[in-house]
Amino acid sequence: MTRYQVGRNSKKTLLAIFLGLFVVAQVFPLLWVASYSLQKSGDLFGPELFKLPVNPVWNNYVRAWFDGKIPQYLTNTLLVVIPSVTLSTVLSFSIAYACTRMQWKLRPVAWFIITIGLTIPIHTTLLPNFIWYNFFGLIDTRIGLIISYVAFSISFNAIIFSGLLAGLPFSMEESAFLDGAKYRHILPSIIAPMAATGFATVGVQTFLNHWNEFIMANTYLMSEAKRTLPFSIIRFQGQYSSDYAVQFACMTLVALPPLLLYFIFNRWIVAGITAGAVKG
Amino acid sequence: MKNLFSDKKTIALLSVPSIIIIAFAILAPLVVSLYFSFMEWSGFGAVTFIGMDNYRQLVLHDGTFYRALLNTFLLMLVTIFLQNPFAFVIAAILTKLKDATSRFLRTIYFIPATLSLVVVTKLWVSIFNPSYGFLNKLLQGIGFQNMQIAWLSNPKTALGSVIWIMVWQGFGWALLFYYSGLMTVPKELEEAAKVDGANKFQLYTKIIVPYMLPVIQSVIVIDVISSLKQMEMVYLSTEGGPGDLTQFIAVYLYQKAFRYSEYGYGNAISVIFVILAVFLTIFIQRIFRERSAGKKRVGA
Amino acid sequence: MYRKIGLFALMLILATTVVFAQGAKESGEGETVVLRMGDNIPDRSTGWGAVIERINKEFIEMHPEVEITTESYQDQAWQEKVKIYATANQLPDVMKYWSFSTLLQPLVDGKFVEPLNMDTFKQYGYMAGSLEGNVYDGELYGIPVSADLWVIYVNKALFEKAGVPLPESWEDIVASVPKFKAQGIIPMVTDGKDGWPLCEMFDNIQQRISGSFQPVADAIDRKARYTDDNFLQTARYIQNLVKAGVFQSDLVTSDYGASRNLFGQERAAMYMMGSWEMGLATDPNFSDSFRENLDVIEFPIVEGGKGGSDDLLAWFGGNYIVNAKSEHKDLALEYLEYYAKVFPAYAWETQATFPAQKVEARESDTIVAKKLLDIAADAKTTSGTPGLDRSTAAFKETHQDLMRRLMSKIITPEAFVAELDAAAEKAAK
């Protein structure tokens, strides 16, 4: 073996160790929680660095599921997230189309309003919306929450769509116009399919965001019957403050759906980012 | 043909709903916020007009506000100058690996970014816990028997720990952006550079980084915005403590309004916060525009 | 790609089915009256929470059309919620709150609280002074639920393990720190994240040093200054306790549940908390050995100080109030009266907490319960409402915040008293 090759090999090993360590840093905390979620709470106080669940206590999950009211919170989350994701995707596609492919005088103003939405932190609306939404009777309603979610996701989504749409040749619509087609036909059946990756990216990305959102739900929703999923963790901390294992089980349960979704769709997230934010 | 692209009815149909929603849920509340920022109000009871008093107090006498700004700024620096280069390097390595390995690693590295902030925060609070947390057990395991650091309570480690949680979760996004950007770098560019005799380091500094400037810009803009937007993690872990060492603006305004019952004052913070966020974003975009404009001139 | 779209569609359909199934169930319930309640007792299966659930159940049996929904958060979160609800006019019908001027007064001033009939509630055996604490402008606005004594819970087994006798003074505690630490035991825990337990300790140590609780009230009323020597000494004394390692290392970030848990999991020898935690002695979440070794002692003295261990920091804090804007006010008032009637007996029966109403001592009472009755009976002087709750909400927050700073050593005792005094001055205006 030449010296060159040795150098090359050890460099490769170093690289592998480096990347491997990084994998550990990103994943280990999750494994740690998942592992102790299957043990007795007392085990956590043991001297071992890390202990695998030899006799898994599945009952922790049963308790987390029922006492954490996960079915109810899950339903509530879906009742908010499904409409908000659908609305946000459709609306941001529409506005992106109008602002990238159509010509009108107020276009720069409209686009400015959209992009300004990106820079305004959600939290600055928490206090005033309290009064504002209350005035319209939107406090403690799902609609109120959906409106906020949609408003804050349109901007980013529209930017992704506009990156995609700007790349399409104008001949697409032109030839359709010549055939006498109208917009209500062109948009859903010609343009939208061309932006399919955009829909996937925006859909998944918005879903993750809204699924995980906490502070607006915490502030605007009051009745127990409407609370969303992240709440089960907060609720658990009080109710089972002495039972870390059940708390961990609850965390794992809440973390699972977005993870699954991500594993299924992860290629689209990359595709959309490349097409939208990077090129656009 | 032309007038089909500027068909008024279609334009209205496509754009008005979005604009109404944004105006209703983002812009109008800002006006409400501005109104209350001139008032003294506890959240219920009488509303008293006090003019600029809230702003005067905030700008001239509120140390916590400046601490929050400083922390936000620190977080920006950390993400821009530590997290970003790191993510860039890893992304560059990933583009050189075998497809399957690269995909596997990308999937893993992005996992934290998919998790709910509530989960992430509670996860790290547990890991940092001095009695049962992993980190102290690790320290003791490698020989520091008497080390028992309360990571989130110790004034020396609290801010670092909080920032670490934020960076840990944000890393996946930076990596994803850089990776996607690097995949668009044309192969010819690299080959041309090799023909010119550039080594690997030069290839990156002279060719790829300049090519990637727009991507780097978007990532930095996103970093700045998301640094400003940090709230939940602090709210659910240290609540800004010990003292105000880990205070962030969004948490502070929330606490002022709903804990200290100084709703007007909270709104004044809100208003300053919006102005700051908008200006900072514009400022950064301006810097990049000038730089890239300068580049072109030099190139020409 | 199409397979994925199909998969996604399937997930969506499944999700929608679940949602509609749930929705159908919700709408099919017919005419029920929902009574919304809220409190700061998240654990509903044991202790105080179980007592409330029992009362709720009996109340529903009397009124089959009623459904009760309860929200519970830990203290700080609950207080924050109440402020938010009040702003949005969404307060629960009946809720647990606190009688203090920092908390109840703003709600009373905002006309959110229904005045109660004093004569109705007088008959339920309330301790002297407890109902009066809920009177604002001559009207009764809440019923007291607990008598709160500030004490130290101890785990005798851990004292034995470390070879340390039960302490009489804080100096004893400081001296025992190395022995506890050598056994891997945390000497003392309390809830530092919320701050108020630290403020109680501040008042109490002040008394142990100066010999009287009066200076606190005087400082709030501006007849004395927080910069006076007794307060400065107190601040120094407390910071030295932290430096000596008396408390858990993550004091200022461990909340109520976390600190209680450290004690219950037998990691800490002492737990500084109020008498409402007497339910620890019967809490099935913790081990038998813990419950058997649990005892309670008076707040220790300071050597060389003028205060004795029989001077008691005690007050009537927690109460129950009715929302004046409730749609079911009559029902809410009826519930409140039922609560007043049965609570002391139920609470004492399960030894869940120390009620503000007279209870019958029994042979079968836990050691902790017996000791608490003794401590209350033997008290030479009592403090009344703690300092942090005698002023405004902003003063309370500042006081708590300053205590956390003092105890994480990022502020000197001198700066601490100066800032506290400034806050009291601002609040008095």
PDB file of C-alpha atoms in Angstrom, chain A residues 15 18-20 22-23 25-30 32-33 36 43-50 87 91-92 94-95 97-98 101-104 110 113-114 116-133 136 138 147-148 150-152 154-156 170 173-174 177-178 181 183 187 205 208 212-215 218-219 230 233-234 237 244 248 251 254-255 258-259 262-263 266-267 269-270 273-274 277-279, chain B residues 1-2 4-7 10-11 13-19 21-30 32-33 36 41 86 89-90 93-94 97 103-119 122-124 126-127 129 131-134 137-138 141 164 168 171-173 176-177 179-181 183-184 214-215 218 222 225 228-232 235-236 250 253-254 257-258 263 266-267 270 273-274 277-278 281:
ATOM      1  CA  LEU A  15     -14.871  11.524   7.470  1.00  0.00           C
ATOM      2  CA  PHE A  18     -17.288  12.787  11.650  1.00  0.00           C
ATOM      3  CA  LEU A  19     -20.511  12.116   9.780  1.00  0.00           C
ATOM      4  CA  GLY A  20     -21.362   9.291  12.176  1.00  0.00           C
ATOM      5  CA  PHE A  22     -23.225  13.910  13.627  1.00  0.00           C
ATOM      6  CA  VAL A  23     -25.845  11.252  13.122  1.00  0.00           C
ATOM      7  CA  ALA A  25     -25.989  14.101  17.801  1.00  0.00           C
ATOM      8  CA  GLN A  26     -29.128  14.463  15.716  1.00  0.00           C
ATOM      9  CA  VAL A  27     -30.790  11.201  16.606  1.00  0.00           C
ATOM     10  CA  PHE A  28     -29.595  10.103  20.008  1.00  0.00           C
ATOM     11  CA  PRO A  29     -31.782  12.495  22.040  1.00  0.00           C
ATOM     12  CA  LEU A  30     -34.821  10.932  20.386  1.00  0.00           C
ATOM     13  CA  TRP A  32     -32.945   8.348  24.640  1.00  0.00           C
ATOM     14  CA  VAL A  33     -36.490   9.559  25.181  1.00  0.00           C
ATOM     15  CA  TYR A  36     -36.923   5.523  28.658  1.00  0.00           C
ATOM     16  CA  ASP A  43     -35.022   3.719  35.921  1.00  0.00           C
ATOM     17  CA  LEU A  44     -34.274   7.177  34.692  1.00  0.00           C
ATOM     18  CA  PHE A  45     -32.537   7.951  37.963  1.00  0.00           C
ATOM     19  CA  GLY A  46     -30.300   4.893  37.663  1.00  0.00           C
ATOM     20  CA  PRO A  47     -26.543   5.265  37.268  1.00  0.00           C
ATOM     21  CA  GLU A  48     -26.403   3.901  33.698  1.00  0.00           C
ATOM     22  CA  LEU A  49     -25.730   6.282  30.858  1.00  0.00           C
ATOM     23  CA  PHE A  50     -28.252   4.605  28.644  1.00  0.00           C
ATOM     24  CA  LEU A  87     -56.624  26.769   2.075  1.00  0.00           C
ATOM     25  CA  LEU A  91     -54.511  30.528  -1.949  1.00  0.00           C
ATOM     26  CA  SER A  92     -50.748  30.783  -2.188  1.00  0.00           C
ATOM     27  CA  SER A  94     -53.416  31.511  -6.793  1.00  0.00           C
ATOM     28  CA  ILE A  95     -51.660  34.610  -5.610  1.00  0.00           C
ATOM     29  CA  TYR A  97     -49.855  32.762 -10.272  1.00  0.00           C
ATOM     30  CA  ALA A  98     -51.440  36.194 -10.378  1.00  0.00           C
ATOM     31  CA  ARG A 101     -47.694  35.349 -14.713  1.00  0.00           C
ATOM     32  CA  MET A 102     -50.366  37.983 -15.024  1.00  0.00           C
ATOM     33  CA  GLN A 103     -50.018  41.685 -15.673  1.00  0.00           C
ATOM     34  CA  TRP A 104     -51.762  44.264 -13.555  1.00  0.00           C
ATOM     35  CA  ALA A 110     -49.758  42.948  -3.801  1.00  0.00           C
ATOM     36  CA  ILE A 113     -47.884  42.738   1.017  1.00  0.00           C
ATOM     37  CA  ILE A 114     -47.193  39.057   0.522  1.00  0.00           C
ATOM     38  CA  ILE A 116     -43.911  41.612   4.132  1.00  0.00           C
ATOM     39  CA  GLY A 117     -45.949  38.817   5.691  1.00  0.00           C
ATOM     40  CA  LEU A 118     -42.776  36.768   5.744  1.00  0.00           C
ATOM     41  CA  THR A 119     -40.855  39.239   7.850  1.00  0.00           C
ATOM     42  CA  ILE A 120     -43.476  39.910  10.505  1.00  0.00           C
ATOM     43  CA  PRO A 121     -43.029  37.642  13.493  1.00  0.00           C
ATOM     44  CA  ILE A 122     -46.119  35.691  14.503  1.00  0.00           C
ATOM     45  CA  HIS A 123     -45.670  36.805  18.082  1.00  0.00           C
ATOM     46  CA  THR A 124     -46.350  40.456  17.410  1.00  0.00           C
ATOM     47  CA  THR A 125     -49.924  39.582  16.545  1.00  0.00           C
ATOM     48  CA  LEU A 126     -50.514  37.519  19.687  1.00  0.00           C
ATOM     49  CA  LEU A 127     -51.481  40.459  21.877  1.00  0.00           C
ATOM     50  CA  PRO A 128     -53.520  42.589  19.459  1.00  0.00           C
ATOM     51  CA  ASN A 129     -55.277  39.605  17.892  1.00  0.00           C
ATOM     52  CA  PHE A 130     -56.617  38.886  21.261  1.00  0.00           C
ATOM     53  CA  ILE A 131     -58.660  42.073  21.137  1.00  0.00           C
ATOM     54  CA  TRP A 132     -59.170  41.993  17.367  1.00  0.00           C
ATOM     55  CA  TYR A 133     -60.373  38.398  17.137  1.00  0.00           C
ATOM     56  CA  PHE A 136     -65.265  39.314  15.749  1.00  0.00           C
ATOM     57  CA  LEU A 138     -63.074  34.482  16.739  1.00  0.00           C
ATOM     58  CA  ILE A 147     -57.192  32.187   9.600  1.00  0.00           C
ATOM     59  CA  SER A 148     -53.981  32.951  11.481  1.00  0.00           C
ATOM     60  CA  VAL A 150     -53.219  30.494   6.684  1.00  0.00           C
ATOM     61  CA  ALA A 151     -52.190  34.156   6.868  1.00  0.00           C
ATOM     62  CA  PHE A 152     -48.755  33.314   8.196  1.00  0.00           C
ATOM     63  CA  ILE A 154     -49.220  32.170   2.524  1.00  0.00           C
ATOM     64  CA  SER A 155     -46.088  34.274   2.173  1.00  0.00           C
ATOM     65  CA  PHE A 156     -43.494  31.512   2.239  1.00  0.00           C
ATOM     66  CA  PHE A 170     -45.811  31.427 -21.485  1.00  0.00           C
ATOM     67  CA  GLU A 173     -51.318  29.364 -21.492  1.00  0.00           C
ATOM     68  CA  GLU A 174     -51.095  30.954 -24.933  1.00  0.00           C
ATOM     69  CA  PHE A 177     -56.124  30.427 -24.955  1.00  0.00           C
ATOM     70  CA  LEU A 178     -55.988  29.804 -28.700  1.00  0.00           C
ATOM     71  CA  ALA A 181     -59.848  27.578 -22.847  1.00  0.00           C
ATOM     72  CA  TYR A 183     -58.711  30.220 -16.640  1.00  0.00           C
ATOM     73  CA  LEU A 187     -55.267  26.681 -13.867  1.00  0.00           C
ATOM     74  CA  GLN A 205     -44.125  21.753   4.795  1.00  0.00           C
ATOM     75  CA  LEU A 208     -45.602  20.016   9.529  1.00  0.00           C
ATOM     76  CA  ASN A 212     -46.484  21.461  15.401  1.00  0.00           C
ATOM     77  CA  GLU A 213     -47.687  24.989  16.108  1.00  0.00           C
ATOM     78  CA  PHE A 214     -48.036  25.775  19.766  1.00  0.00           C
ATOM     79  CA  ILE A 215     -48.107  29.384  20.843  1.00  0.00           C
ATOM     80  CA  ASN A 218     -52.108  28.108  23.358  1.00  0.00           C
ATOM     81  CA  THR A 219     -53.219  31.716  23.258  1.00  0.00           C
ATOM     82  CA  PRO A 230     -48.861  19.742  21.546  1.00  0.00           C
ATOM     83  CA  ILE A 233     -47.424  17.179  26.527  1.00  0.00           C
ATOM     84  CA  ILE A 234     -48.032  20.321  28.537  1.00  0.00           C
ATOM     85  CA  GLN A 237     -46.334  17.603  32.766  1.00  0.00           C
ATOM     86  CA  TYR A 244     -41.372  10.815  33.523  1.00  0.00           C
ATOM     87  CA  PHE A 248     -41.745  10.529  27.462  1.00  0.00           C
ATOM     88  CA  MET A 251     -43.720  13.011  23.615  1.00  0.00           C
ATOM     89  CA  VAL A 254     -46.798  13.372  19.443  1.00  0.00           C
ATOM     90  CA  ALA A 255     -43.530  13.278  17.518  1.00  0.00           C
ATOM     91  CA  PRO A 258     -44.765  14.246  11.524  1.00  0.00           C
ATOM     92  CA  LEU A 259     -41.813  11.861  11.440  1.00  0.00           C
ATOM     93  CA  TYR A 262     -41.493  13.172   6.615  1.00  0.00           C
ATOM     94  CA  PHE A 263     -40.151   9.706   5.864  1.00  0.00           C
ATOM     95  CA  ASN A 266     -38.855  13.619   2.233  1.00  0.00           C
ATOM     96  CA  ARG A 267     -37.849  13.574  -1.437  1.00  0.00           C
ATOM     97  CA  ILE A 269     -39.357  18.534   0.384  1.00  0.00           C
ATOM     98  CA  VAL A 270     -35.939  18.608  -1.253  1.00  0.00           C
ATOM     99  CA  ILE A 273     -36.859  23.679  -1.950  1.00  0.00           C
ATOM    100  CA  THR A 274     -34.611  23.320  -4.974  1.00  0.00           C
ATOM    101  CA  ALA A 277     -36.492  28.897  -2.784  1.00  0.00           C
ATOM    102  CA  VAL A 278     -33.137  28.153  -4.346  1.00  0.00           C
ATOM    103  CA  LYS A 279     -33.837  29.007  -7.933  1.00  0.00           C
TER     104      LYS A 279
ATOM    105  CA  MET B   1     -54.120  37.328 -25.936  1.00  0.00           C
ATOM    106  CA  LYS B   2     -52.501  40.073 -23.925  1.00  0.00           C
ATOM    107  CA  LEU B   4     -56.235  37.389 -21.109  1.00  0.00           C
ATOM    108  CA  PHE B   5     -53.059  37.723 -19.038  1.00  0.00           C
ATOM    109  CA  SER B   6     -54.524  40.846 -17.503  1.00  0.00           C
ATOM    110  CA  ASP B   7     -58.108  39.680 -17.131  1.00  0.00           C
ATOM    111  CA  THR B  10     -59.365  36.427 -12.744  1.00  0.00           C
ATOM    112  CA  ILE B  11     -56.740  38.579 -11.085  1.00  0.00           C
ATOM    113  CA  LEU B  13     -60.354  36.133  -7.849  1.00  0.00           C
ATOM    114  CA  LEU B  14     -56.811  34.874  -7.485  1.00  0.00           C
ATOM    115  CA  SER B  15     -55.295  37.612  -5.375  1.00  0.00           C
ATOM    116  CA  VAL B  16     -57.990  39.240  -3.260  1.00  0.00           C
ATOM    117  CA  PRO B  17     -58.630  36.333  -0.832  1.00  0.00           C
ATOM    118  CA  SER B  18     -54.956  36.040   0.130  1.00  0.00           C
ATOM    119  CA  ILE B  19     -54.558  39.747   0.556  1.00  0.00           C
ATOM    120  CA  ILE B  21     -56.538  37.221   4.934  1.00  0.00           C
ATOM    121  CA  ILE B  22     -53.108  38.768   5.380  1.00  0.00           C
ATOM    122  CA  ALA B  23     -54.611  42.195   5.937  1.00  0.00           C
ATOM    123  CA  PHE B  24     -57.080  40.817   8.441  1.00  0.00           C
ATOM    124  CA  ALA B  25     -54.825  38.541  10.434  1.00  0.00           C
ATOM    125  CA  ILE B  26     -51.453  40.302  10.178  1.00  0.00           C
ATOM    126  CA  LEU B  27     -51.727  43.940   9.182  1.00  0.00           C
ATOM    127  CA  ALA B  28     -54.882  44.982  11.042  1.00  0.00           C
ATOM    128  CA  PRO B  29     -53.626  43.561  14.344  1.00  0.00           C
ATOM    129  CA  LEU B  30     -50.521  45.683  13.941  1.00  0.00           C
ATOM    130  CA  VAL B  32     -54.531  47.533  17.000  1.00  0.00           C
ATOM    131  CA  SER B  33     -51.148  46.953  18.568  1.00  0.00           C
ATOM    132  CA  PHE B  36     -52.686  49.945  22.585  1.00  0.00           C
ATOM    133  CA  TRP B  41     -54.087  48.773  30.392  1.00  0.00           C
ATOM    134  CA  PHE B  86     -20.915  23.905   9.185  1.00  0.00           C
ATOM    135  CA  VAL B  89     -19.411  21.888   4.615  1.00  0.00           C
ATOM    136  CA  ILE B  90     -21.623  18.928   5.471  1.00  0.00           C
ATOM    137  CA  ILE B  93     -19.536  16.426   1.621  1.00  0.00           C
ATOM    138  CA  LEU B  94     -22.983  14.927   1.046  1.00  0.00           C
ATOM    139  CA  LEU B  97     -21.009  10.678  -1.393  1.00  0.00           C
ATOM    140  CA  ARG B 103     -29.922  10.242   1.004  1.00  0.00           C
ATOM    141  CA  PHE B 104     -29.745   8.245   4.206  1.00  0.00           C
ATOM    142  CA  LEU B 105     -27.652  10.891   5.948  1.00  0.00           C
ATOM    143  CA  ARG B 106     -29.812  13.736   4.728  1.00  0.00           C
ATOM    144  CA  THR B 107     -32.902  11.995   6.018  1.00  0.00           C
ATOM    145  CA  ILE B 108     -31.326  11.532   9.427  1.00  0.00           C
ATOM    146  CA  TYR B 109     -29.928  15.054   9.686  1.00  0.00           C
ATOM    147  CA  PHE B 110     -33.278  16.585   8.908  1.00  0.00           C
ATOM    148  CA  ILE B 111     -35.232  14.655  11.536  1.00  0.00           C
ATOM    149  CA  PRO B 112     -35.006  17.294  14.296  1.00  0.00           C
ATOM    150  CA  ALA B 113     -36.417  19.899  11.932  1.00  0.00           C
ATOM    151  CA  THR B 114     -39.652  17.928  11.555  1.00  0.00           C
ATOM    152  CA  LEU B 115     -40.350  17.770  15.273  1.00  0.00           C
ATOM    153  CA  SER B 116     -42.694  20.030  17.163  1.00  0.00           C
ATOM    154  CA  LEU B 117     -41.035  22.769  19.181  1.00  0.00           C
ATOM    155  CA  VAL B 118     -42.826  21.505  22.238  1.00  0.00           C
ATOM    156  CA  VAL B 119     -41.336  18.058  21.793  1.00  0.00           C
ATOM    157  CA  LYS B 122     -39.133  19.121  26.507  1.00  0.00           C
ATOM    158  CA  LEU B 123     -36.665  16.636  25.059  1.00  0.00           C
ATOM    159  CA  TRP B 124     -33.691  18.863  25.733  1.00  0.00           C
ATOM    160  CA  SER B 126     -34.888  16.387  30.097  1.00  0.00           C
ATOM    161  CA  ILE B 127     -31.423  15.859  28.679  1.00  0.00           C
ATOM    162  CA  ASN B 129     -31.766  17.981  33.779  1.00  0.00           C
ATOM    163  CA  SER B 131     -30.703  14.856  38.354  1.00  0.00           C
ATOM    164  CA  TYR B 132     -31.582  12.419  35.611  1.00  0.00           C
ATOM    165  CA  GLY B 133     -30.466  14.086  32.381  1.00  0.00           C
ATOM    166  CA  PHE B 134     -28.158  12.343  29.983  1.00  0.00           C
ATOM    167  CA  LYS B 137     -24.482  11.280  33.458  1.00  0.00           C
ATOM    168  CA  LEU B 138     -22.146  11.476  30.496  1.00  0.00           C
ATOM    169  CA  GLY B 141     -19.251   8.681  33.124  1.00  0.00           C
ATOM    170  CA  TRP B 164     -27.857  25.039  21.330  1.00  0.00           C
ATOM    171  CA  TRP B 168     -29.860  21.848  16.848  1.00  0.00           C
ATOM    172  CA  PHE B 171     -29.551  22.832  11.380  1.00  0.00           C
ATOM    173  CA  GLY B 172     -31.590  20.543   9.134  1.00  0.00           C
ATOM    174  CA  TRP B 173     -33.064  23.455   7.216  1.00  0.00           C
ATOM    175  CA  LEU B 176     -31.270  21.157   3.109  1.00  0.00           C
ATOM    176  CA  PHE B 177     -31.025  24.561   1.470  1.00  0.00           C
ATOM    177  CA  TYR B 179     -27.586  20.758  -0.412  1.00  0.00           C
ATOM    178  CA  SER B 180     -30.356  21.710  -2.840  1.00  0.00           C
ATOM    179  CA  GLY B 181     -28.313  24.701  -3.947  1.00  0.00           C
ATOM    180  CA  MET B 183     -26.990  20.194  -6.603  1.00  0.00           C
ATOM    181  CA  THR B 184     -27.763  22.987  -9.058  1.00  0.00           C
ATOM    182  CA  PRO B 214     -28.105  33.829  -3.851  1.00  0.00           C
ATOM    183  CA  VAL B 215     -28.744  30.641  -1.878  1.00  0.00           C
ATOM    184  CA  SER B 218     -31.790  33.308   1.246  1.00  0.00           C
ATOM    185  CA  ILE B 222     -34.292  33.019   6.785  1.00  0.00           C
ATOM    186  CA  ILE B 225     -36.061  36.049  10.529  1.00  0.00           C
ATOM    187  CA  LEU B 228     -36.188  36.982  15.679  1.00  0.00           C
ATOM    188  CA  LYS B 229     -39.062  34.530  15.839  1.00  0.00           C
ATOM    189  CA  GLN B 230     -37.669  32.350  18.621  1.00  0.00           C
ATOM    190  CA  MET B 231     -40.101  32.098  21.428  1.00  0.00           C
ATOM    191  CA  GLU B 232     -41.602  28.734  22.253  1.00  0.00           C
ATOM    192  CA  TYR B 235     -41.191  30.052  26.936  1.00  0.00           C
ATOM    193  CA  LEU B 236     -41.259  26.320  27.634  1.00  0.00           C
ATOM    194  CA  ALA B 250     -41.185  37.561  21.789  1.00  0.00           C
ATOM    195  CA  LEU B 253     -43.690  40.869  25.286  1.00  0.00           C
ATOM    196  CA  TYR B 254     -45.868  37.876  26.065  1.00  0.00           C
ATOM    197  CA  ALA B 257     -48.853  41.349  28.736  1.00  0.00           C
ATOM    198  CA  PHE B 258     -50.094  38.173  30.334  1.00  0.00           C
ATOM    199  CA  TYR B 263     -50.804  44.875  28.173  1.00  0.00           C
ATOM    200  CA  GLY B 266     -46.366  44.535  25.771  1.00  0.00           C
ATOM    201  CA  ASN B 267     -47.852  46.096  22.672  1.00  0.00           C
ATOM    202  CA  SER B 270     -44.591  44.389  19.776  1.00  0.00           C
ATOM    203  CA  PHE B 273     -40.304  44.390  17.313  1.00  0.00           C
ATOM    204  CA  VAL B 274     -42.141  44.613  13.988  1.00  0.00           C
ATOM    205  CA  ALA B 277     -37.844  42.798  11.963  1.00  0.00           C
ATOM    206  CA  VAL B 278     -38.830  44.623   8.784  1.00  0.00           C
ATOM    207  CA  THR B 281     -34.701  42.032   6.661  1.00  0.00           C
TER     208      THR B 281
END
